[in-house]
mmCIF file of C-alpha atoms in Angstrom:
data_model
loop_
_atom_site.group_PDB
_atom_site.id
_atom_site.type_symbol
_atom_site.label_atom_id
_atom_site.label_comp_id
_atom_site.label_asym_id
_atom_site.label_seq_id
_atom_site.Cartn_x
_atom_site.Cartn_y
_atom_site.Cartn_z
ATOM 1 C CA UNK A 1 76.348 38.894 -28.281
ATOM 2 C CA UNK A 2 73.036 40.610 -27.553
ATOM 3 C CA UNK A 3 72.213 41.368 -23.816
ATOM 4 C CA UNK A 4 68.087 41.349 -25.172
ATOM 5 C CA UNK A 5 66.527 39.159 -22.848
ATOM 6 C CA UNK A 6 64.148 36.337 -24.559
ATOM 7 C CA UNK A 7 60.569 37.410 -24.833
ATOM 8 C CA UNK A 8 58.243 36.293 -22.583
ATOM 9 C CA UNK A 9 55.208 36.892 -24.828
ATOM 10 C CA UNK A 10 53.395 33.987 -26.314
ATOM 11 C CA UNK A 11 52.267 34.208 -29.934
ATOM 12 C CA UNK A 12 48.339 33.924 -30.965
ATOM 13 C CA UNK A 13 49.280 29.914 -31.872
ATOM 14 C CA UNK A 14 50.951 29.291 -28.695
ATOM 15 C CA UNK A 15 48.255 30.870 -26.244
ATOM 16 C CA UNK A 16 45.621 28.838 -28.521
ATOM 17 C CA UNK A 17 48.036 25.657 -27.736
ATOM 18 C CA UNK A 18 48.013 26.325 -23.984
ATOM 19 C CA UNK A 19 44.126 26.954 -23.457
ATOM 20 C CA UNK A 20 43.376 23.273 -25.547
ATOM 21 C CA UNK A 21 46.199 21.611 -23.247
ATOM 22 C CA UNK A 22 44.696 23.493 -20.423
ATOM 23 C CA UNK A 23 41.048 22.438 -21.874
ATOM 24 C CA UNK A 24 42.347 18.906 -22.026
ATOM 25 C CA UNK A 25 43.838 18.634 -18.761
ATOM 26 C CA UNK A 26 40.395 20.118 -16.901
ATOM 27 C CA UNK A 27 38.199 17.320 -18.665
ATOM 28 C CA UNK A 28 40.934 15.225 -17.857
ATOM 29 C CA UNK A 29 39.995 16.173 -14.181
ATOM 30 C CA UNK A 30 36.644 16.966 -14.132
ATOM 31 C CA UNK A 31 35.511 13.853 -15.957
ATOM 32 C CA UNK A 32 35.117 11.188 -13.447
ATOM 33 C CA UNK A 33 32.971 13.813 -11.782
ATOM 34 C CA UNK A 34 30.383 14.475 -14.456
ATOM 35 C CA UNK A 35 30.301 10.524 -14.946
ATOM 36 C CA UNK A 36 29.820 10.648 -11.639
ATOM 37 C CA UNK A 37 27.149 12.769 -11.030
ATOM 38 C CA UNK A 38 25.057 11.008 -14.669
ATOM 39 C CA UNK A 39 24.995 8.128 -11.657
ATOM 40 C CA UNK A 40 23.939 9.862 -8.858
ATOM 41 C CA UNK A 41 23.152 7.853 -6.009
ATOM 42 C CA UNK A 42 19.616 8.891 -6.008
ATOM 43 C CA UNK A 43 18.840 7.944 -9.345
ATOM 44 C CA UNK A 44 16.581 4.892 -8.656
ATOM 45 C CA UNK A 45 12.604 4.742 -8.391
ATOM 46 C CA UNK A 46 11.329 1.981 -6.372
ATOM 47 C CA UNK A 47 7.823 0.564 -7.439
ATOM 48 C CA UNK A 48 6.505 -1.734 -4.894
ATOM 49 C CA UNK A 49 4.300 -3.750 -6.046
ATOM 50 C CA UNK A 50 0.885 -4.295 -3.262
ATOM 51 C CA UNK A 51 -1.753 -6.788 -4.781
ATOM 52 C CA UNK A 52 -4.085 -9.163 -3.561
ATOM 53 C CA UNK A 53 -5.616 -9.276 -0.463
ATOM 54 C CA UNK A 54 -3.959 -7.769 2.800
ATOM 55 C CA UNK A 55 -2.706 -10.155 5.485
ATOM 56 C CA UNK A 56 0.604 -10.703 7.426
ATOM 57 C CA UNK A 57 2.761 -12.523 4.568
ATOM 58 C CA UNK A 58 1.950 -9.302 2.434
ATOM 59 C CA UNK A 59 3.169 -6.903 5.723
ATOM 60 C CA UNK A 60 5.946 -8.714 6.399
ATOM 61 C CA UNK A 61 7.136 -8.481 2.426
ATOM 62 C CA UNK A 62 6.398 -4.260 2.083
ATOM 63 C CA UNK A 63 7.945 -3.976 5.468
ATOM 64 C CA UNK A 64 10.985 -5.732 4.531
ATOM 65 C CA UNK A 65 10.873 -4.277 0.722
ATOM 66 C CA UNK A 66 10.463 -0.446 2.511
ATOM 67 C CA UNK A 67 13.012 -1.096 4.991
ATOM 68 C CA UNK A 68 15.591 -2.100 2.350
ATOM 69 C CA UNK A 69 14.829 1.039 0.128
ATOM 70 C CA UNK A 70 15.116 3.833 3.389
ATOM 71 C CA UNK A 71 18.433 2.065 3.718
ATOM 72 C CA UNK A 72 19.673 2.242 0.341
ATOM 73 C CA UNK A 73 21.404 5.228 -1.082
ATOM 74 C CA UNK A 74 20.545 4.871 -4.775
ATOM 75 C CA UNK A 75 17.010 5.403 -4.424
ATOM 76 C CA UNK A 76 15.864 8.220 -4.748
ATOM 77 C CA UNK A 77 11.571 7.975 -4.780
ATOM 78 C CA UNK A 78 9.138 4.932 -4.147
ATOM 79 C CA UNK A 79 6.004 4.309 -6.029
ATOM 80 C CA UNK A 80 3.235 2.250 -4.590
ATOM 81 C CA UNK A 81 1.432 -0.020 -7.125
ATOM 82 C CA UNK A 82 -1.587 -1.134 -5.717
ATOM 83 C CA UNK A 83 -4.170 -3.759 -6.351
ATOM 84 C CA UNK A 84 -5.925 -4.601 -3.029
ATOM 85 C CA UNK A 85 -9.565 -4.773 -1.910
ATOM 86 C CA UNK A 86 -7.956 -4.801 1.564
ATOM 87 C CA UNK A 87 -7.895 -7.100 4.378
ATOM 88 C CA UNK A 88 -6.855 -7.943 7.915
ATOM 89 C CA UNK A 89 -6.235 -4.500 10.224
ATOM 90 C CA UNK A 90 -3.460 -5.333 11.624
ATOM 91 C CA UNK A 91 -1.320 -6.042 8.614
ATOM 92 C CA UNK A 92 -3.091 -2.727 6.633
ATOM 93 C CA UNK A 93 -1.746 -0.839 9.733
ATOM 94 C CA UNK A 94 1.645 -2.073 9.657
ATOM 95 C CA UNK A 95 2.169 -1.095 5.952
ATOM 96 C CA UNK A 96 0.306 2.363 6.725
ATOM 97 C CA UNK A 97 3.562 2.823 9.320
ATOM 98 C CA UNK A 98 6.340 1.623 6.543
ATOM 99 C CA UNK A 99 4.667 4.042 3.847
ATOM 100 C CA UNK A 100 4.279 6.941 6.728
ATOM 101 C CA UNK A 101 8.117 5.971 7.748
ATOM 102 C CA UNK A 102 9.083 6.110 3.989
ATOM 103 C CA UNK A 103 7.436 9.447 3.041
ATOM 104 C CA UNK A 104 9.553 11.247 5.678
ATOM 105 C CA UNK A 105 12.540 10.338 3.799
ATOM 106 C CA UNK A 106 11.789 10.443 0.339
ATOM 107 C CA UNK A 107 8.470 11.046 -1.982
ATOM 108 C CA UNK A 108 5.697 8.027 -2.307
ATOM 109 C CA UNK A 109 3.488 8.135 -4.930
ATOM 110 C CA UNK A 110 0.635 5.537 -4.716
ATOM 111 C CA UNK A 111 0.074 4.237 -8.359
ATOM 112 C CA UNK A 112 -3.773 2.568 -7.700
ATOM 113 C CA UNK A 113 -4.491 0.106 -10.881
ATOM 114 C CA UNK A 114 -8.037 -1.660 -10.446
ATOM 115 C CA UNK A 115 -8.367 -1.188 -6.454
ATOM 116 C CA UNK A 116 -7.131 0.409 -3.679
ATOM 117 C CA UNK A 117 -9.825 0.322 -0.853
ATOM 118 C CA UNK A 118 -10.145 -0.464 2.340
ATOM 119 C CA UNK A 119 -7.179 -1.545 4.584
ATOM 120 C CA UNK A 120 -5.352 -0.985 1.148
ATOM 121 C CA UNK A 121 -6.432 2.451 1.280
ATOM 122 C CA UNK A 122 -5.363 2.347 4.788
ATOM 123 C CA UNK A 123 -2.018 1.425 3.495
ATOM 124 C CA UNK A 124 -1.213 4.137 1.002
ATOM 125 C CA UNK A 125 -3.009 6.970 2.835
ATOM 126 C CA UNK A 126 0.642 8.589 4.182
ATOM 127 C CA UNK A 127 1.988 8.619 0.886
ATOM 128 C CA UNK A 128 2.638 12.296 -1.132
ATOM 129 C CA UNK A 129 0.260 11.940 -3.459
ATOM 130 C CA UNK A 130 -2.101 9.119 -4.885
ATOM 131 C CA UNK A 131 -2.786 8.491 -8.644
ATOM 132 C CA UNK A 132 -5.643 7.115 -10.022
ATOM 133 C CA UNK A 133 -7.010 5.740 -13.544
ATOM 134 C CA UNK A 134 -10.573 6.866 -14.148
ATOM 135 C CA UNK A 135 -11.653 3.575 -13.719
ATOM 136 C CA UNK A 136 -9.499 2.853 -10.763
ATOM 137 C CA UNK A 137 -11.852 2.152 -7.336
ATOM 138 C CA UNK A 138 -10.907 4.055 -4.191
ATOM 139 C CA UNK A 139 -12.067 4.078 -0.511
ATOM 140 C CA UNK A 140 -14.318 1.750 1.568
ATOM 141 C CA UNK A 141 -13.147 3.402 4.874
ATOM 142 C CA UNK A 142 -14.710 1.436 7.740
ATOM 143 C CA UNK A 143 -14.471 -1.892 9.495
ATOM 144 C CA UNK A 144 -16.217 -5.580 8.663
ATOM 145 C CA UNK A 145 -16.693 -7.535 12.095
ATOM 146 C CA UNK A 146 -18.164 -10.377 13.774
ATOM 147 C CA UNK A 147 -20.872 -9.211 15.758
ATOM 148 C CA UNK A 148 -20.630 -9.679 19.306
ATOM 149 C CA UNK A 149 -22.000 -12.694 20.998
ATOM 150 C CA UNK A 150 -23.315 -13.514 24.328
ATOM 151 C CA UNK A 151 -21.579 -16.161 25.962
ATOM 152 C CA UNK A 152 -22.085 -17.605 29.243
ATOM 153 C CA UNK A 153 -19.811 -16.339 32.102
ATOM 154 C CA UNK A 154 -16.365 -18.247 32.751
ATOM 155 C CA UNK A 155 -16.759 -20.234 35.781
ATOM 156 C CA UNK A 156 -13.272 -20.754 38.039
ATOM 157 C CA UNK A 157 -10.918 -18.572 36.498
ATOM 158 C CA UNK A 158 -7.710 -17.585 38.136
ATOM 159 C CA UNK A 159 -8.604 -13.958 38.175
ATOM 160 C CA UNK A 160 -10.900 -11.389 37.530
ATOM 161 C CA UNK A 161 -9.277 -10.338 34.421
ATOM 162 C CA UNK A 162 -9.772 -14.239 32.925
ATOM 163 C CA UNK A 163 -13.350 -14.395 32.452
ATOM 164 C CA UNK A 164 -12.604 -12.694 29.129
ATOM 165 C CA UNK A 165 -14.713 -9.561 28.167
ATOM 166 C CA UNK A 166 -18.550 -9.272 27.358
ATOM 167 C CA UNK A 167 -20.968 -8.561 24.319
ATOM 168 C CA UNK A 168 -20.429 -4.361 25.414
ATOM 169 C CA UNK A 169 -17.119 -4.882 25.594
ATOM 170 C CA UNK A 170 -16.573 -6.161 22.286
ATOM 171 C CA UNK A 171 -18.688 -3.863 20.215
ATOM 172 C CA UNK A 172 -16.646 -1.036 21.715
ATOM 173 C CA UNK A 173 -13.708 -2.549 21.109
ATOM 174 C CA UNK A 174 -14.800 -2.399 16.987
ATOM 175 C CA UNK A 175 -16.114 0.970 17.442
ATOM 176 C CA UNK A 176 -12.527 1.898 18.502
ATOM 177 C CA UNK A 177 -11.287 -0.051 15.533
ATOM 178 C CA UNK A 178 -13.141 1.591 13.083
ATOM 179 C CA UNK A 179 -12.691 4.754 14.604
ATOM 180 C CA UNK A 180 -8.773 4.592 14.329
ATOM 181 C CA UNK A 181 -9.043 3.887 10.788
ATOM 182 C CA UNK A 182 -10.961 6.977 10.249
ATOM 183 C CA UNK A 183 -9.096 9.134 12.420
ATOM 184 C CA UNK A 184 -5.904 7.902 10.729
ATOM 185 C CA UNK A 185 -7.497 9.011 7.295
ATOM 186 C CA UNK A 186 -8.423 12.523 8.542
ATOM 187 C CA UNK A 187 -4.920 13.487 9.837
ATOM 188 C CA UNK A 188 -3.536 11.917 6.560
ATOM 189 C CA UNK A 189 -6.267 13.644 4.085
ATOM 190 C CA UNK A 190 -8.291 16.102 6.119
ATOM 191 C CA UNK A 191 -7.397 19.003 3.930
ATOM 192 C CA UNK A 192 -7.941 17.129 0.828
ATOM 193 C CA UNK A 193 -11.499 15.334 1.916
ATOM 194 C CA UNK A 194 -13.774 17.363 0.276
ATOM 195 C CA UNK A 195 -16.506 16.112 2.464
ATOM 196 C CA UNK A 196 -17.356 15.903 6.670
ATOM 197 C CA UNK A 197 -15.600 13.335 8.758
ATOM 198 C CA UNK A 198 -18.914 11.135 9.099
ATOM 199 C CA UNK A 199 -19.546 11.174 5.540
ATOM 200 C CA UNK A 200 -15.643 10.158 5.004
ATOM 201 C CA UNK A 201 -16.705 7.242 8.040
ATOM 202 C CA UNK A 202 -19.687 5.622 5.665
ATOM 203 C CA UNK A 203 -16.803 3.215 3.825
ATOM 204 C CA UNK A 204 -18.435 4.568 0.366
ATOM 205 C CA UNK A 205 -16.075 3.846 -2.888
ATOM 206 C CA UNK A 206 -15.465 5.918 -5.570
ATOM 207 C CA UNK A 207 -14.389 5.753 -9.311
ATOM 208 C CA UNK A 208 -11.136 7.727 -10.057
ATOM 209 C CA UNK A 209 -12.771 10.920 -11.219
ATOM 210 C CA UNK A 210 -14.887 11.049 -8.787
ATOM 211 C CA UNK A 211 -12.076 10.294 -6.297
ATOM 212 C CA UNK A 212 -10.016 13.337 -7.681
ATOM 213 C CA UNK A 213 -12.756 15.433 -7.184
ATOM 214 C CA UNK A 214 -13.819 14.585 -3.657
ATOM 215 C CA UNK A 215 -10.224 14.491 -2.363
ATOM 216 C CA UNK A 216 -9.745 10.804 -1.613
ATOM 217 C CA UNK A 217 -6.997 10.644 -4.979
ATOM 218 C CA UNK A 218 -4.789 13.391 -6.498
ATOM 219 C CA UNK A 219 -4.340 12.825 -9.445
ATOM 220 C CA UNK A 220 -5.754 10.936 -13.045
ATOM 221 C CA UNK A 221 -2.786 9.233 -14.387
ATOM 222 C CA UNK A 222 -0.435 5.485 -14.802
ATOM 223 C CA UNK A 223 1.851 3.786 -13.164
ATOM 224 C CA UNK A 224 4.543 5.412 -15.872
ATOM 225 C CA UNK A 225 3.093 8.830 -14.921
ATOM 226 C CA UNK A 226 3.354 8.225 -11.382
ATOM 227 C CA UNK A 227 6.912 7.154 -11.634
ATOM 228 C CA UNK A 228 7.782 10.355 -13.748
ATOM 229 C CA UNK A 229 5.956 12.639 -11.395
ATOM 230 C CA UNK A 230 7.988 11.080 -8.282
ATOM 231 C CA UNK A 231 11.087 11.416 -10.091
ATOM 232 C CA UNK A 232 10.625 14.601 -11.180
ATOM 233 C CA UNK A 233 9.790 15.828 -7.430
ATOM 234 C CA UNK A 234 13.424 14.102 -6.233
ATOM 235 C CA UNK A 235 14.826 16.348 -9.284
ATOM 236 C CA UNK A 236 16.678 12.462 -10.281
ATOM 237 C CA UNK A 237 17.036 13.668 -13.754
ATOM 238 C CA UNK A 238 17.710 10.316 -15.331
ATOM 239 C CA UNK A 239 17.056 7.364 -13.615
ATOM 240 C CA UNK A 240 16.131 3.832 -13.782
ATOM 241 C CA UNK A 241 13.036 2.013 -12.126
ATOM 242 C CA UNK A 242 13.751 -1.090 -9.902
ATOM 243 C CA UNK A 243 10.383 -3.108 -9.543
ATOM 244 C CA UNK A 244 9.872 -5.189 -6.358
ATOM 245 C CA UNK A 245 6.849 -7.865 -5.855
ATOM 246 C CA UNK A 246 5.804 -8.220 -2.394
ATOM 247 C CA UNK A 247 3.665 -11.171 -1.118
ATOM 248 C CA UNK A 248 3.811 -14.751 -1.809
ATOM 249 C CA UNK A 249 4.386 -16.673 -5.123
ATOM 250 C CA UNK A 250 0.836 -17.887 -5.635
ATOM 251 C CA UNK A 251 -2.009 -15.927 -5.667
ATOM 252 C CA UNK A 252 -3.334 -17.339 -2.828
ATOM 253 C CA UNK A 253 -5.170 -17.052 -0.006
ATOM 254 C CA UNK A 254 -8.093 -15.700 -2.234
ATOM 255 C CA UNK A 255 -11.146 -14.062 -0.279
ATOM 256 C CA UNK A 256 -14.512 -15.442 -1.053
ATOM 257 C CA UNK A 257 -17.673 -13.691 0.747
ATOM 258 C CA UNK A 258 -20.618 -16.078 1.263
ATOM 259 C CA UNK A 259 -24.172 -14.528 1.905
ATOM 260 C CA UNK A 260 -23.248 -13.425 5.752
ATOM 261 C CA UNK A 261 -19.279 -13.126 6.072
ATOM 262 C CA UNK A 262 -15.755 -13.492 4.205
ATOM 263 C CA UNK A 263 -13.380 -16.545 4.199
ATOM 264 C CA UNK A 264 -9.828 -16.948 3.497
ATOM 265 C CA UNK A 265 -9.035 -19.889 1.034
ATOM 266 C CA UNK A 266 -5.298 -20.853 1.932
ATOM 267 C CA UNK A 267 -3.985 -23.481 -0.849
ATOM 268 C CA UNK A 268 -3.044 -23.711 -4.928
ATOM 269 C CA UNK A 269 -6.273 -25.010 -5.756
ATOM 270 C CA UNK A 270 -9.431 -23.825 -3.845
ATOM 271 C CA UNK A 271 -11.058 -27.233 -4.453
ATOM 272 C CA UNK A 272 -8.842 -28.788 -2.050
ATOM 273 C CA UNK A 273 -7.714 -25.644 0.300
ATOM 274 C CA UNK A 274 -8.217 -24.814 3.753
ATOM 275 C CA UNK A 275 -10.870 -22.259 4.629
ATOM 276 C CA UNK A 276 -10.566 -20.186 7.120
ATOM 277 C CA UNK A 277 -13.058 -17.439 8.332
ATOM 278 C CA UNK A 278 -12.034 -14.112 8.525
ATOM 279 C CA UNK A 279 -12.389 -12.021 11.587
ATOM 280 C CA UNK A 280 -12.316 -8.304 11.649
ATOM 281 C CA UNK A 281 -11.406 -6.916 8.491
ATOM 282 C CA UNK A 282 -10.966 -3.714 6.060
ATOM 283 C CA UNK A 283 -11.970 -5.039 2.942
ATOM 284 C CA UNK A 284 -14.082 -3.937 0.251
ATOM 285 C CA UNK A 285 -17.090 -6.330 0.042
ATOM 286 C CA UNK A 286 -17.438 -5.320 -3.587
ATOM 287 C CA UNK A 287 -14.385 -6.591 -4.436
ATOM 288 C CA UNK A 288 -14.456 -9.911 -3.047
ATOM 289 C CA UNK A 289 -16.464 -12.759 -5.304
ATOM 290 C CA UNK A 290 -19.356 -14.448 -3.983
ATOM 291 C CA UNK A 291 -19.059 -18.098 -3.584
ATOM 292 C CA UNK A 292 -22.084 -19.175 -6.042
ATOM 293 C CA UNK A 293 -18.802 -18.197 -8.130
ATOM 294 C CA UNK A 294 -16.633 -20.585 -7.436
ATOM 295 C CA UNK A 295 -19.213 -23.392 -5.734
ATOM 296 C CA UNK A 296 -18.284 -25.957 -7.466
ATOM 297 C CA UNK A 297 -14.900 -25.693 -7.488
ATOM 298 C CA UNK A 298 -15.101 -26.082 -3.207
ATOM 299 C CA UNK A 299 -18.558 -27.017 -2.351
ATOM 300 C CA UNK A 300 -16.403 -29.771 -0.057
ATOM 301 C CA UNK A 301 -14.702 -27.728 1.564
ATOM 302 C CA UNK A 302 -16.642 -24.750 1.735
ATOM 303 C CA UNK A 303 -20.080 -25.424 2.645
ATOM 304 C CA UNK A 304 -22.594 -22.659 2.021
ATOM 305 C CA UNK A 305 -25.552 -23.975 3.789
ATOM 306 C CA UNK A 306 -23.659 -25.063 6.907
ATOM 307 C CA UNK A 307 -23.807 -27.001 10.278
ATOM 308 C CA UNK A 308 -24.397 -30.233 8.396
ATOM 309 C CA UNK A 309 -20.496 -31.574 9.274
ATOM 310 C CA UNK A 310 -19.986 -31.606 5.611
ATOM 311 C CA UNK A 311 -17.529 -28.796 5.274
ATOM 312 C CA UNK A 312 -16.683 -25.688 6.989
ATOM 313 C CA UNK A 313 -20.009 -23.913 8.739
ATOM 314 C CA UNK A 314 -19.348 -20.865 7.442
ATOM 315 C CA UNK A 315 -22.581 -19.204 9.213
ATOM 316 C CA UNK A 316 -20.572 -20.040 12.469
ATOM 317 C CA UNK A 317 -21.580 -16.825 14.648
ATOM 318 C CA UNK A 318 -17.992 -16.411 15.587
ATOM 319 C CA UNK A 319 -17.206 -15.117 12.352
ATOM 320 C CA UNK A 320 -20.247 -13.687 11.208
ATOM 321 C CA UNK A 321 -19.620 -10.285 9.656
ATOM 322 C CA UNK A 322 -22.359 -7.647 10.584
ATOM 323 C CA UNK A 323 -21.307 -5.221 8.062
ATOM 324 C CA UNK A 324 -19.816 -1.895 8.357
ATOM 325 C CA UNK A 325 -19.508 -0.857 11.479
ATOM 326 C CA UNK A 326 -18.101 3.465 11.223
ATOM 327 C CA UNK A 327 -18.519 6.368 13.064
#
């Protein structure tokens, strides 16, 4: 019998064997792991969709929609799509605080189609960057208001603080207004206005080149741009886009602007809705239709001359808009 030991050494065939077994058995391993990571959790873009005019069942929707997407691992970016000539100031301020809230988390893009001005512009201000079509409409940065009325003093109130406040009062009040929405714009834009603060204040609108140019947009591109470019800045690789509609069901309430303010039609046919005039308000005038438009679908229920009892008096000084009211 031989005392040689058995060799040790592997042949060329055998180490070939054990590096394709070893091969195997790595991918074996490893492959959950690059499945995994072709579905990264961040591998969503959220486009909410903004459209129509501004008011508290819109809010309440983008609030809700933008609180749901901060809270949600698997997306990764949000894209704005917008379609607003504005609307009430409270409800463009909440949204501006859900977008600011968002951006600190993740990249917004704001995708403007037709329109973005005015409380809608308030709105998407805080986002990273804003794209525009060359056709899109951007800006109207100031305030529509009732102007203030004189009213006889309170008799017999219960304190001092009752009698309400007075004509003074009340235009400061707007001047504060409009003044926060123009502040808010320079600490979200400053850098990018290519133009003074009171020339910013003048609510003027621009076309999307010109809006690139002068610093109120970013960016010349579409909504499938917009959603690439956010993407691309969250480094999602591939990724799928999850589109969310905000507001309600109808397209209603609709804005129509009559020769001295702007109304609020609430129904599914204007013909037979309520209307209700609008108080202070960042809206683009331009955008809203004149009532000679639709006349005779609501000439009963919106009456343009007014005070006769035959509809609603829609020169009511109340609600009578004096126009832009900036710093």
């Amino acid at each position: 019998m031989s005392d040689k030991q058995p060799s040790t050494a592997l042949t060329s065939r055998q180490q070939l064997a054990v590096v394709v077994l070893a091969a195997a058995l790595v991918g074996a391993v490893l492959a959950p792991s690059v499945y995994a990571a072709t579905n990264d959790p961040d591998d969503t873009v959220a486009v909410v969709e903004i459209e129509g005019p501004v008011n508290a069942a819109l809010a309440d929707d983008v609030e809700s929609e933008l609180a749901d997407i901060r809270a949600n691992e698997s997306v990764g970016a949000v894209v704005l799509k917008l379609d607003t000539p504005g609307g009430a100031p409270v409800a463009s301020e909440r949204m501006y605080k859900a977008v600011q809230r968002t951006s600190e988390q993740m990249t917004v893009i704001a995708s403007v189609q037709s329109i973005s001005a005015s409380g809608g512009y308030y709105a998407m201000a805080p986002a990273d960057e804003i794209y525009v079509l060359p056709t899109s409409t951007v800006g109207s940065i100031g305030l529509n208001a009732p102007a203030p009325r004189s009213t006889a003093p309170t008799e017999g109130p219960s304190g001092p603080d009752k009698r309400g406040s007075n004509e003074i009062q009340r235009w400061a009040e707007q001047q504060t207004l409009a003044d926060t929405f123009v502040d808010a714009m320079m600490a979200e834009r400053g850098e990018e206005f290519q133009m003074p603060r009171d020339e910013v204040a003048k609510a003027d609108v621009y076309l999307g080149t010109e809006a690139v140019e002068n610093g109120f947009a970013d960016e010349i591109g579409s909504l499938n741009e917009a959603i690439h470019a956010a993407a691309t800045e969250e480094s999602l690789g591939e990724y799928e886009v999850d589109t969310r509609e905000t507001g309600p069901d109808t397209a209603f309430p609709i804005l129509l602007r009559t020769d001295t303010q702007v109304v609020a039609v609430y129904a599914n046919d204007p013909g037979y809705g309520e209307v209700e005039p609008m108080g202070l308000t960042y809206v683009h005038l331009g955008a809203v239709p004149h009532v000679d438009t639709v006349e005779r679908f609501s000439r009963s229920d919106l009456d343009v001359g007014g005070g006769d009892g035959t509809g609603t008096d829609t020169t009511n000084d109340t609600a009578r808009l004096a126009g832009g009211v900036g710093a």
